[in-house]
């Protein structure tokens, strides 16, 4: 039993007579008659022999079995002994009377205990509300522990689903059936049949901001009561239930119970209180629940197991609670019975996000592990999970390029018009690690698994237009766990130019027309060099009102006047994030902004740099699934030396290089693009080949650079391997087996490979630019600090200088080398910190007008 002082939940572990209640003012024995009548044995026995002593003093409940607490309470217990001494004689010879007294005492004690329990509960609640700030800090610390507690994530998802069921039932959502504004030409928005208009228009939807004004649930309820019933479903959205995490904690899952309990308290004769004692099915038929709840318990068209599991227990428990109330009306009852106590003890902590909990939809053209050409895929696969761990309800929307075994068809179909062509989409869905993954299926996405950005400019543009049109309506149409997200308390996170049309569509089709008024969009810049450029006529492909052309038009000396999707996204998004602080600065410069620096500077107020994290489940030498065969092995900090050496030998063997533990093995992994500085490595090759090193390069991209890799290998077969292709397994193996990772990128918004390298005890040598400068601290041999080597300009002689120092340390300063490895491996590189900062941005967007 945990030792605690203060709001200790009063849960008796031992018999009643082992509990001693002490006058709360003086810490002296209480004046209750039953104490003076009790045999001394039963009093002293509890204090000396029992392991559990609980007292109540100066408003504090004390409980537990620690010797420290027993010492604390010796004094009052002795006083009790003394007080009861004179009663011994009186009690002897009157067994029946004693028995009766004991029974009576027990009853009163039980009552007292229950009262204390109520007090303790309330104290607990008040004090937890007061200390919510402190709590969240502590929770944040917890969150910085190793990520990947799937169970918790799943549990917190359960909470969120439960909360969300208060906002929408599938049936009601269907009624709401918002118009598919994008399914027609823009002008079609104006012609939406009235029946199809979302009810949020009249009267205005209660948005999260309005809800946040409620100081209590009661206030919220009174607001709802004054509104037409048909709108009330919308009026109790998810966000209401996360007004206060503490309130939420109290409300879910027992919220149904407590809500009904309070109704019956107000009006014990009310119909609802009577109905509540009916068996489950009957009561469902007669709908004792508010309509929005009742319909949730009916079979919904899409209802998976987790949905079923979520609902029924809470409904059942609500009825049990009700029965308790009606059958024990005459006796003052505690709010919770013993069963509740235990469930209270097991109660999940409030979400880390606290009152900031939101519905978040990440929209990305690629998402690992299903689709990935680079870092964007990794981010889309990992950041949402970290946001979900904080308690948000999170979805990722990506195109369905191939057959994804995990994702099941939802049965939802929609039609959208893109550049005059009618296109049908269907939605597939999977729920993994606390995140809903929704894949949009259409013939134009199919068979592109290995060529996501393939085809000509207009092909890609049409795909992205369809994707964004469909994605923006996913929260209305695609039920996840049986319940759609809805558009209240919702933020989209769009990524790079491919989905930069989403903020534009959100504004043009919906917000400009009074729809999705409270939905926000954040645009993340992973790489500003790719912008979705084309001739101004491309504007016709994106189906927007004519005046929107100004958002897209951009002039620069290279392209002249042109159509620029990133430009429009940056202007229309509510907030803009980029993936490091360094890059946030760079994109405001002429050199780093790639013609968008003007727009970025104008919108500087909404820009924030947030350094990427890594998926420490996917990228962890201890659990890496790619290190379990072919002579590789998993390793950790403890087994670093042996484990990493074994991986190095396995890599050398796999690549057909001489298996030599002493030779430094240098790796490069990346898109073969001028951005990554492959040509800088090329210039340094002659010097490198004069050293006793091995070099392995993995990449795919520009054909001339691919050819260069092949040439390196052809010219230096004993030292170099150039692996042209995209292989996730090989990238993991190089990260584990190499000693050094080269990243001479000309620019690097964040960079993930250097983070993966550090996690695997592989030392990065990087050009100090963008996110590389933010994440790789230069090694300082005097202080034995730092994580790798950096060079300050993207030139081969600078690379040679840094790499030379690195090789020198590798060969001659083994201890310093190991220090570098250990610092990298123990650095917190997880997404948790970044997710917290994303949350700040999302909340800022939510309250922004
Ligand atoms: N041939 C290959 N085979 C297997 N795997 C390969 C591979 N080539 C690359 N990869 C993998 O792709 C990812 C590349 O991520 P990066 O962040 O380094 O670059 P990228 O430029 O694509 O991302 C952009 O977005 C990310 C995310 O924000 C930013 O970090 C980055 O700076 C920005 O340029 C890594 O997971 C890497 O292992």
PDB file of C-alpha atoms in Angstrom, residues 254-492:
ATOM      1  CA  UNK A 254     -18.170   7.298 -15.017  1.00  0.00           C
ATOM      2  CA  UNK A 255     -19.469  10.450 -16.645  1.00  0.00           C
ATOM      3  CA  UNK A 256     -22.749   8.872 -17.606  1.00  0.00           C
ATOM      4  CA  UNK A 257     -23.150   7.707 -14.075  1.00  0.00           C
ATOM      5  CA  UNK A 258     -22.243  10.919 -12.407  1.00  0.00           C
ATOM      6  CA  UNK A 259     -24.363  12.923 -14.780  1.00  0.00           C
ATOM      7  CA  UNK A 260     -27.404  10.806 -14.105  1.00  0.00           C
ATOM      8  CA  UNK A 261     -26.586  10.630 -10.459  1.00  0.00           C
ATOM      9  CA  UNK A 262     -26.721  14.349 -10.171  1.00  0.00           C
ATOM     10  CA  UNK A 263     -30.019  14.404 -12.055  1.00  0.00           C
ATOM     11  CA  UNK A 264     -31.551  11.952  -9.659  1.00  0.00           C
ATOM     12  CA  UNK A 265     -30.151  13.929  -6.776  1.00  0.00           C
ATOM     13  CA  UNK A 266     -31.992  16.953  -8.030  1.00  0.00           C
ATOM     14  CA  UNK A 267     -35.172  15.068  -8.729  1.00  0.00           C
ATOM     15  CA  UNK A 268     -35.243  11.592  -7.297  1.00  0.00           C
ATOM     16  CA  UNK A 269     -38.678  10.957  -8.810  1.00  0.00           C
ATOM     17  CA  UNK A 270     -37.661  11.905 -12.245  1.00  0.00           C
ATOM     18  CA  UNK A 271     -38.348   9.479 -15.030  1.00  0.00           C
ATOM     19  CA  UNK A 272     -34.773   9.144 -15.871  1.00  0.00           C
ATOM     20  CA  UNK A 273     -33.902   7.994 -12.422  1.00  0.00           C
ATOM     21  CA  UNK A 274     -36.570   5.316 -12.583  1.00  0.00           C
ATOM     22  CA  UNK A 275     -35.615   4.165 -16.006  1.00  0.00           C
ATOM     23  CA  UNK A 276     -32.061   3.920 -15.067  1.00  0.00           C
ATOM     24  CA  UNK A 277     -32.733   0.898 -12.952  1.00  0.00           C
ATOM     25  CA  UNK A 278     -34.073  -1.002 -15.922  1.00  0.00           C
ATOM     26  CA  UNK A 279     -32.018  -3.766 -17.411  1.00  0.00           C
ATOM     27  CA  UNK A 280     -29.625  -2.614 -20.043  1.00  0.00           C
ATOM     28  CA  UNK A 281     -31.594  -3.492 -23.169  1.00  0.00           C
ATOM     29  CA  UNK A 282     -34.878  -2.198 -21.906  1.00  0.00           C
ATOM     30  CA  UNK A 283     -33.399   1.037 -20.834  1.00  0.00           C
ATOM     31  CA  UNK A 284     -31.800   1.417 -24.206  1.00  0.00           C
ATOM     32  CA  UNK A 285     -35.173   0.985 -25.838  1.00  0.00           C
ATOM     33  CA  UNK A 286     -36.748   3.592 -23.672  1.00  0.00           C
ATOM     34  CA  UNK A 287     -33.728   5.810 -24.139  1.00  0.00           C
ATOM     35  CA  UNK A 288     -33.099   7.085 -20.659  1.00  0.00           C
ATOM     36  CA  UNK A 289     -29.904   8.547 -21.988  1.00  0.00           C
ATOM     37  CA  UNK A 290     -29.718  11.879 -23.677  1.00  0.00           C
ATOM     38  CA  UNK A 291     -30.378  11.282 -27.338  1.00  0.00           C
ATOM     39  CA  UNK A 292     -26.801  11.827 -28.395  1.00  0.00           C
ATOM     40  CA  UNK A 293     -25.622   9.194 -25.979  1.00  0.00           C
ATOM     41  CA  UNK A 294     -28.415   6.774 -26.651  1.00  0.00           C
ATOM     42  CA  UNK A 295     -27.744   6.679 -30.330  1.00  0.00           C
ATOM     43  CA  UNK A 296     -24.124   6.017 -29.623  1.00  0.00           C
ATOM     44  CA  UNK A 297     -25.006   2.842 -27.897  1.00  0.00           C
ATOM     45  CA  UNK A 298     -27.033   1.642 -30.828  1.00  0.00           C
ATOM     46  CA  UNK A 299     -25.134  -0.259 -33.432  1.00  0.00           C
ATOM     47  CA  UNK A 300     -23.373   2.185 -35.602  1.00  0.00           C
ATOM     48  CA  UNK A 301     -22.562   1.407 -39.214  1.00  0.00           C
ATOM     49  CA  UNK A 302     -18.879   1.181 -38.500  1.00  0.00           C
ATOM     50  CA  UNK A 303     -18.106  -0.003 -35.069  1.00  0.00           C
ATOM     51  CA  UNK A 304     -14.947  -1.813 -34.315  1.00  0.00           C
ATOM     52  CA  UNK A 305     -13.967  -3.758 -31.247  1.00  0.00           C
ATOM     53  CA  UNK A 306     -12.342  -0.932 -29.469  1.00  0.00           C
ATOM     54  CA  UNK A 307     -15.544   1.040 -29.808  1.00  0.00           C
ATOM     55  CA  UNK A 308     -17.578  -1.751 -28.277  1.00  0.00           C
ATOM     56  CA  UNK A 309     -15.149  -2.169 -25.454  1.00  0.00           C
ATOM     57  CA  UNK A 310     -15.254   1.463 -24.714  1.00  0.00           C
ATOM     58  CA  UNK A 311     -18.950   1.911 -24.467  1.00  0.00           C
ATOM     59  CA  UNK A 312     -20.467  -1.008 -22.768  1.00  0.00           C
ATOM     60  CA  UNK A 313     -18.534  -1.112 -19.542  1.00  0.00           C
ATOM     61  CA  UNK A 314     -19.209   2.502 -18.861  1.00  0.00           C
ATOM     62  CA  UNK A 315     -22.909   2.127 -19.566  1.00  0.00           C
ATOM     63  CA  UNK A 316     -23.178  -0.921 -17.368  1.00  0.00           C
ATOM     64  CA  UNK A 317     -21.370   0.740 -14.529  1.00  0.00           C
ATOM     65  CA  UNK A 318     -23.655   3.713 -14.803  1.00  0.00           C
ATOM     66  CA  UNK A 319     -26.649   1.533 -14.122  1.00  0.00           C
ATOM     67  CA  UNK A 320     -25.009  -0.111 -11.178  1.00  0.00           C
ATOM     68  CA  UNK A 321     -24.391   3.268  -9.695  1.00  0.00           C
ATOM     69  CA  UNK A 322     -27.988   4.255 -10.191  1.00  0.00           C
ATOM     70  CA  UNK A 323     -29.286   1.154  -8.483  1.00  0.00           C
ATOM     71  CA  UNK A 324     -27.137   1.941  -5.535  1.00  0.00           C
ATOM     72  CA  UNK A 325     -28.669   5.360  -5.239  1.00  0.00           C
ATOM     73  CA  UNK A 326     -32.265   4.237  -5.345  1.00  0.00           C
ATOM     74  CA  UNK A 327     -31.930   1.368  -2.930  1.00  0.00           C
ATOM     75  CA  UNK A 328     -30.070   3.211  -0.242  1.00  0.00           C
ATOM     76  CA  UNK A 329     -31.861   6.489  -0.292  1.00  0.00           C
ATOM     77  CA  UNK A 330     -32.353   6.733   3.451  1.00  0.00           C
ATOM     78  CA  UNK A 331     -28.706   6.424   4.361  1.00  0.00           C
ATOM     79  CA  UNK A 332     -26.285   9.157   3.459  1.00  0.00           C
ATOM     80  CA  UNK A 333     -24.179   7.539   0.815  1.00  0.00           C
ATOM     81  CA  UNK A 334     -20.755   8.253  -0.455  1.00  0.00           C
ATOM     82  CA  UNK A 335     -20.538   9.354  -4.021  1.00  0.00           C
ATOM     83  CA  UNK A 336     -18.667   6.180  -4.864  1.00  0.00           C
ATOM     84  CA  UNK A 337     -18.920   2.725  -3.496  1.00  0.00           C
ATOM     85  CA  UNK A 338     -15.915   0.515  -2.873  1.00  0.00           C
ATOM     86  CA  UNK A 339     -15.887  -0.600  -6.473  1.00  0.00           C
ATOM     87  CA  UNK A 340     -15.652   2.990  -7.510  1.00  0.00           C
ATOM     88  CA  UNK A 341     -12.785   3.487  -5.130  1.00  0.00           C
ATOM     89  CA  UNK A 342     -10.782   0.853  -6.802  1.00  0.00           C
ATOM     90  CA  UNK A 343     -11.622   2.173 -10.216  1.00  0.00           C
ATOM     91  CA  UNK A 344     -10.646   5.587  -8.951  1.00  0.00           C
ATOM     92  CA  UNK A 345      -7.306   4.270  -7.833  1.00  0.00           C
ATOM     93  CA  UNK A 346      -6.818   2.787 -11.264  1.00  0.00           C
ATOM     94  CA  UNK A 347      -8.036   5.969 -12.888  1.00  0.00           C
ATOM     95  CA  UNK A 348      -5.826   7.010 -15.730  1.00  0.00           C
ATOM     96  CA  UNK A 349      -3.886  10.186 -15.243  1.00  0.00           C
ATOM     97  CA  UNK A 350      -5.153  13.166 -17.157  1.00  0.00           C
ATOM     98  CA  UNK A 351      -3.642  13.619 -20.607  1.00  0.00           C
ATOM     99  CA  UNK A 352      -0.310  15.401 -20.766  1.00  0.00           C
ATOM    100  CA  UNK A 353      -1.930  17.960 -23.015  1.00  0.00           C
ATOM    101  CA  UNK A 354      -4.369  18.783 -20.213  1.00  0.00           C
ATOM    102  CA  UNK A 355      -6.953  21.291 -21.330  1.00  0.00           C
ATOM    103  CA  UNK A 356      -5.240  21.647 -24.684  1.00  0.00           C
ATOM    104  CA  UNK A 357      -6.430  18.298 -25.971  1.00  0.00           C
ATOM    105  CA  UNK A 358      -7.508  18.638 -29.589  1.00  0.00           C
ATOM    106  CA  UNK A 359      -8.446  16.663 -32.650  1.00  0.00           C
ATOM    107  CA  UNK A 360      -5.476  16.724 -34.992  1.00  0.00           C
ATOM    108  CA  UNK A 361      -5.283  15.542 -38.578  1.00  0.00           C
ATOM    109  CA  UNK A 362      -1.873  15.228 -40.168  1.00  0.00           C
ATOM    110  CA  UNK A 363      -2.125  15.270 -43.946  1.00  0.00           C
ATOM    111  CA  UNK A 364       0.903  14.053 -45.810  1.00  0.00           C
ATOM    112  CA  UNK A 365       1.738  12.785 -49.275  1.00  0.00           C
ATOM    113  CA  UNK A 366       3.828  10.046 -47.675  1.00  0.00           C
ATOM    114  CA  UNK A 367       3.747   8.193 -44.398  1.00  0.00           C
ATOM    115  CA  UNK A 368       6.193   5.549 -43.173  1.00  0.00           C
ATOM    116  CA  UNK A 369       6.123   2.617 -43.103  1.00  0.00           C
ATOM    117  CA  UNK A 370       3.581   2.507 -45.959  1.00  0.00           C
ATOM    118  CA  UNK A 371       5.072   5.168 -48.174  1.00  0.00           C
ATOM    119  CA  UNK A 372       8.383   6.950 -47.832  1.00  0.00           C
ATOM    120  CA  UNK A 373      10.836   8.682 -50.081  1.00  0.00           C
ATOM    121  CA  UNK A 374      12.593  10.599 -47.324  1.00  0.00           C
ATOM    122  CA  UNK A 375      12.245  12.398 -44.025  1.00  0.00           C
ATOM    123  CA  UNK A 376       8.661  13.561 -44.593  1.00  0.00           C
ATOM    124  CA  UNK A 377       7.474   9.958 -44.467  1.00  0.00           C
ATOM    125  CA  UNK A 378       9.288   9.405 -41.198  1.00  0.00           C
ATOM    126  CA  UNK A 379       7.796  12.527 -39.633  1.00  0.00           C
ATOM    127  CA  UNK A 380       4.252  11.683 -40.744  1.00  0.00           C
ATOM    128  CA  UNK A 381       4.654   8.213 -39.256  1.00  0.00           C
ATOM    129  CA  UNK A 382       6.079   9.309 -35.923  1.00  0.00           C
ATOM    130  CA  UNK A 383       4.972  12.798 -34.849  1.00  0.00           C
ATOM    131  CA  UNK A 384       1.267  11.836 -34.742  1.00  0.00           C
ATOM    132  CA  UNK A 385       2.047   9.030 -32.309  1.00  0.00           C
ATOM    133  CA  UNK A 386       3.817  11.456 -30.009  1.00  0.00           C
ATOM    134  CA  UNK A 387       0.844  13.822 -30.194  1.00  0.00           C
ATOM    135  CA  UNK A 388      -1.466  10.922 -29.393  1.00  0.00           C
ATOM    136  CA  UNK A 389       0.660  10.056 -26.374  1.00  0.00           C
ATOM    137  CA  UNK A 390      -0.043  13.542 -25.098  1.00  0.00           C
ATOM    138  CA  UNK A 391      -3.748  12.766 -25.178  1.00  0.00           C
ATOM    139  CA  UNK A 392      -4.833  14.290 -28.470  1.00  0.00           C
ATOM    140  CA  UNK A 393      -7.089  12.435 -30.840  1.00  0.00           C
ATOM    141  CA  UNK A 394      -4.856  12.116 -33.855  1.00  0.00           C
ATOM    142  CA  UNK A 395      -5.335  10.993 -37.429  1.00  0.00           C
ATOM    143  CA  UNK A 396      -2.953  10.753 -40.343  1.00  0.00           C
ATOM    144  CA  UNK A 397      -4.381  11.042 -43.845  1.00  0.00           C
ATOM    145  CA  UNK A 398      -2.255   9.805 -46.724  1.00  0.00           C
ATOM    146  CA  UNK A 399      -2.925   8.526 -50.226  1.00  0.00           C
ATOM    147  CA  UNK A 400      -3.258   4.789 -50.642  1.00  0.00           C
ATOM    148  CA  UNK A 401      -0.566   4.009 -53.151  1.00  0.00           C
ATOM    149  CA  UNK A 402      -0.662   0.241 -52.699  1.00  0.00           C
ATOM    150  CA  UNK A 403      -2.275  -2.568 -50.737  1.00  0.00           C
ATOM    151  CA  UNK A 404      -1.781  -1.896 -47.048  1.00  0.00           C
ATOM    152  CA  UNK A 405      -2.602  -4.999 -45.046  1.00  0.00           C
ATOM    153  CA  UNK A 406      -3.476  -3.124 -41.839  1.00  0.00           C
ATOM    154  CA  UNK A 407      -5.968  -0.716 -43.366  1.00  0.00           C
ATOM    155  CA  UNK A 408      -9.555  -1.837 -43.803  1.00  0.00           C
ATOM    156  CA  UNK A 409     -12.113  -0.301 -46.108  1.00  0.00           C
ATOM    157  CA  UNK A 410     -14.563   1.943 -44.300  1.00  0.00           C
ATOM    158  CA  UNK A 411     -17.300   1.736 -46.892  1.00  0.00           C
ATOM    159  CA  UNK A 412     -17.345   5.500 -47.274  1.00  0.00           C
ATOM    160  CA  UNK A 413     -17.244   6.789 -50.839  1.00  0.00           C
ATOM    161  CA  UNK A 414     -17.142  10.349 -52.086  1.00  0.00           C
ATOM    162  CA  UNK A 415     -16.820  12.040 -55.418  1.00  0.00           C
ATOM    163  CA  UNK A 416     -14.729  15.098 -56.160  1.00  0.00           C
ATOM    164  CA  UNK A 417     -14.178  17.094 -59.270  1.00  0.00           C
ATOM    165  CA  UNK A 418     -10.612  17.902 -60.182  1.00  0.00           C
ATOM    166  CA  UNK A 419      -9.955  20.052 -63.227  1.00  0.00           C
ATOM    167  CA  UNK A 420     -13.410  19.193 -64.516  1.00  0.00           C
ATOM    168  CA  UNK A 421     -12.975  15.469 -64.067  1.00  0.00           C
ATOM    169  CA  UNK A 422     -15.185  13.513 -61.691  1.00  0.00           C
ATOM    170  CA  UNK A 423     -13.162  11.280 -59.385  1.00  0.00           C
ATOM    171  CA  UNK A 424     -14.305   8.824 -56.772  1.00  0.00           C
ATOM    172  CA  UNK A 425     -12.391   8.157 -53.601  1.00  0.00           C
ATOM    173  CA  UNK A 426     -12.808   5.502 -50.966  1.00  0.00           C
ATOM    174  CA  UNK A 427     -11.316   5.539 -47.508  1.00  0.00           C
ATOM    175  CA  UNK A 428      -9.339   2.865 -45.739  1.00  0.00           C
ATOM    176  CA  UNK A 429      -8.579   3.013 -42.070  1.00  0.00           C
ATOM    177  CA  UNK A 430      -6.269   1.473 -39.481  1.00  0.00           C
ATOM    178  CA  UNK A 431      -5.723   2.234 -35.825  1.00  0.00           C
ATOM    179  CA  UNK A 432      -2.125   1.792 -34.725  1.00  0.00           C
ATOM    180  CA  UNK A 433      -0.245   3.030 -31.661  1.00  0.00           C
ATOM    181  CA  UNK A 434      -3.051   5.356 -30.670  1.00  0.00           C
ATOM    182  CA  UNK A 435      -3.349   6.962 -34.100  1.00  0.00           C
ATOM    183  CA  UNK A 436      -6.006   6.636 -36.800  1.00  0.00           C
ATOM    184  CA  UNK A 437      -4.416   6.179 -40.194  1.00  0.00           C
ATOM    185  CA  UNK A 438      -6.803   6.982 -43.027  1.00  0.00           C
ATOM    186  CA  UNK A 439      -5.746   6.171 -46.568  1.00  0.00           C
ATOM    187  CA  UNK A 440      -7.492   7.770 -49.490  1.00  0.00           C
ATOM    188  CA  UNK A 441      -7.901   5.386 -52.359  1.00  0.00           C
ATOM    189  CA  UNK A 442      -8.398   6.452 -55.945  1.00  0.00           C
ATOM    190  CA  UNK A 443      -7.252   5.021 -59.258  1.00  0.00           C
ATOM    191  CA  UNK A 444      -4.918   7.983 -59.665  1.00  0.00           C
ATOM    192  CA  UNK A 445      -2.922   7.007 -56.546  1.00  0.00           C
ATOM    193  CA  UNK A 446      -2.670   3.326 -57.312  1.00  0.00           C
ATOM    194  CA  UNK A 447       0.549   1.549 -58.204  1.00  0.00           C
ATOM    195  CA  UNK A 448       2.715   4.492 -57.254  1.00  0.00           C
ATOM    196  CA  UNK A 449       4.276   2.859 -54.210  1.00  0.00           C
ATOM    197  CA  UNK A 450       7.734   3.178 -55.653  1.00  0.00           C
ATOM    198  CA  UNK A 451       7.141   6.380 -57.535  1.00  0.00           C
ATOM    199  CA  UNK A 452       5.046   8.611 -55.326  1.00  0.00           C
ATOM    200  CA  UNK A 453       5.979  11.787 -57.149  1.00  0.00           C
ATOM    201  CA  UNK A 454       6.059  10.174 -60.568  1.00  0.00           C
ATOM    202  CA  UNK A 455       4.377  11.492 -63.683  1.00  0.00           C
ATOM    203  CA  UNK A 456       4.359  14.940 -65.215  1.00  0.00           C
ATOM    204  CA  UNK A 457       3.730  18.194 -63.368  1.00  0.00           C
ATOM    205  CA  UNK A 458      -0.007  18.236 -64.056  1.00  0.00           C
ATOM    206  CA  UNK A 459      -0.415  14.580 -63.059  1.00  0.00           C
ATOM    207  CA  UNK A 460       1.141  15.322 -59.687  1.00  0.00           C
ATOM    208  CA  UNK A 461      -0.880  18.499 -59.330  1.00  0.00           C
ATOM    209  CA  UNK A 462      -4.159  16.683 -60.016  1.00  0.00           C
ATOM    210  CA  UNK A 463      -3.253  13.982 -57.514  1.00  0.00           C
ATOM    211  CA  UNK A 464      -2.456  16.504 -54.826  1.00  0.00           C
ATOM    212  CA  UNK A 465      -5.589  18.556 -55.568  1.00  0.00           C
ATOM    213  CA  UNK A 466      -7.773  15.465 -55.221  1.00  0.00           C
ATOM    214  CA  UNK A 467      -5.908  14.382 -52.117  1.00  0.00           C
ATOM    215  CA  UNK A 468      -6.353  17.748 -50.383  1.00  0.00           C
ATOM    216  CA  UNK A 469     -10.028  18.053 -51.373  1.00  0.00           C
ATOM    217  CA  UNK A 470     -10.760  14.615 -49.967  1.00  0.00           C
ATOM    218  CA  UNK A 471      -8.563  15.041 -46.899  1.00  0.00           C
ATOM    219  CA  UNK A 472     -10.239  18.229 -45.752  1.00  0.00           C
ATOM    220  CA  UNK A 473     -13.583  16.418 -45.541  1.00  0.00           C
ATOM    221  CA  UNK A 474     -12.278  13.302 -43.803  1.00  0.00           C
ATOM    222  CA  UNK A 475     -13.275  14.627 -40.354  1.00  0.00           C
ATOM    223  CA  UNK A 476     -16.880  14.770 -41.531  1.00  0.00           C
ATOM    224  CA  UNK A 477     -17.212  11.486 -43.317  1.00  0.00           C
ATOM    225  CA  UNK A 478     -14.749   8.907 -42.091  1.00  0.00           C
ATOM    226  CA  UNK A 479     -15.666   7.283 -38.808  1.00  0.00           C
ATOM    227  CA  UNK A 480     -12.699   6.183 -36.742  1.00  0.00           C
ATOM    228  CA  UNK A 481     -13.619   3.756 -33.999  1.00  0.00           C
ATOM    229  CA  UNK A 482     -17.198   4.396 -35.052  1.00  0.00           C
ATOM    230  CA  UNK A 483     -17.088   8.120 -34.542  1.00  0.00           C
ATOM    231  CA  UNK A 484     -16.065  10.860 -36.934  1.00  0.00           C
ATOM    232  CA  UNK A 485     -13.769  13.618 -35.725  1.00  0.00           C
ATOM    233  CA  UNK A 486     -16.064  16.481 -36.632  1.00  0.00           C
ATOM    234  CA  UNK A 487     -14.758  19.934 -37.347  1.00  0.00           C
ATOM    235  CA  UNK A 488     -14.782  21.483 -33.884  1.00  0.00           C
ATOM    236  CA  UNK A 489     -11.568  21.747 -31.896  1.00  0.00           C
ATOM    237  CA  UNK A 490      -9.808  20.488 -34.985  1.00  0.00           C
ATOM    238  CA  UNK A 491      -6.502  21.376 -36.579  1.00  0.00           C
ATOM    239  CA  UNK A 492      -4.997  20.073 -39.786  1.00  0.00           C
TER     240      UNK A 492
END
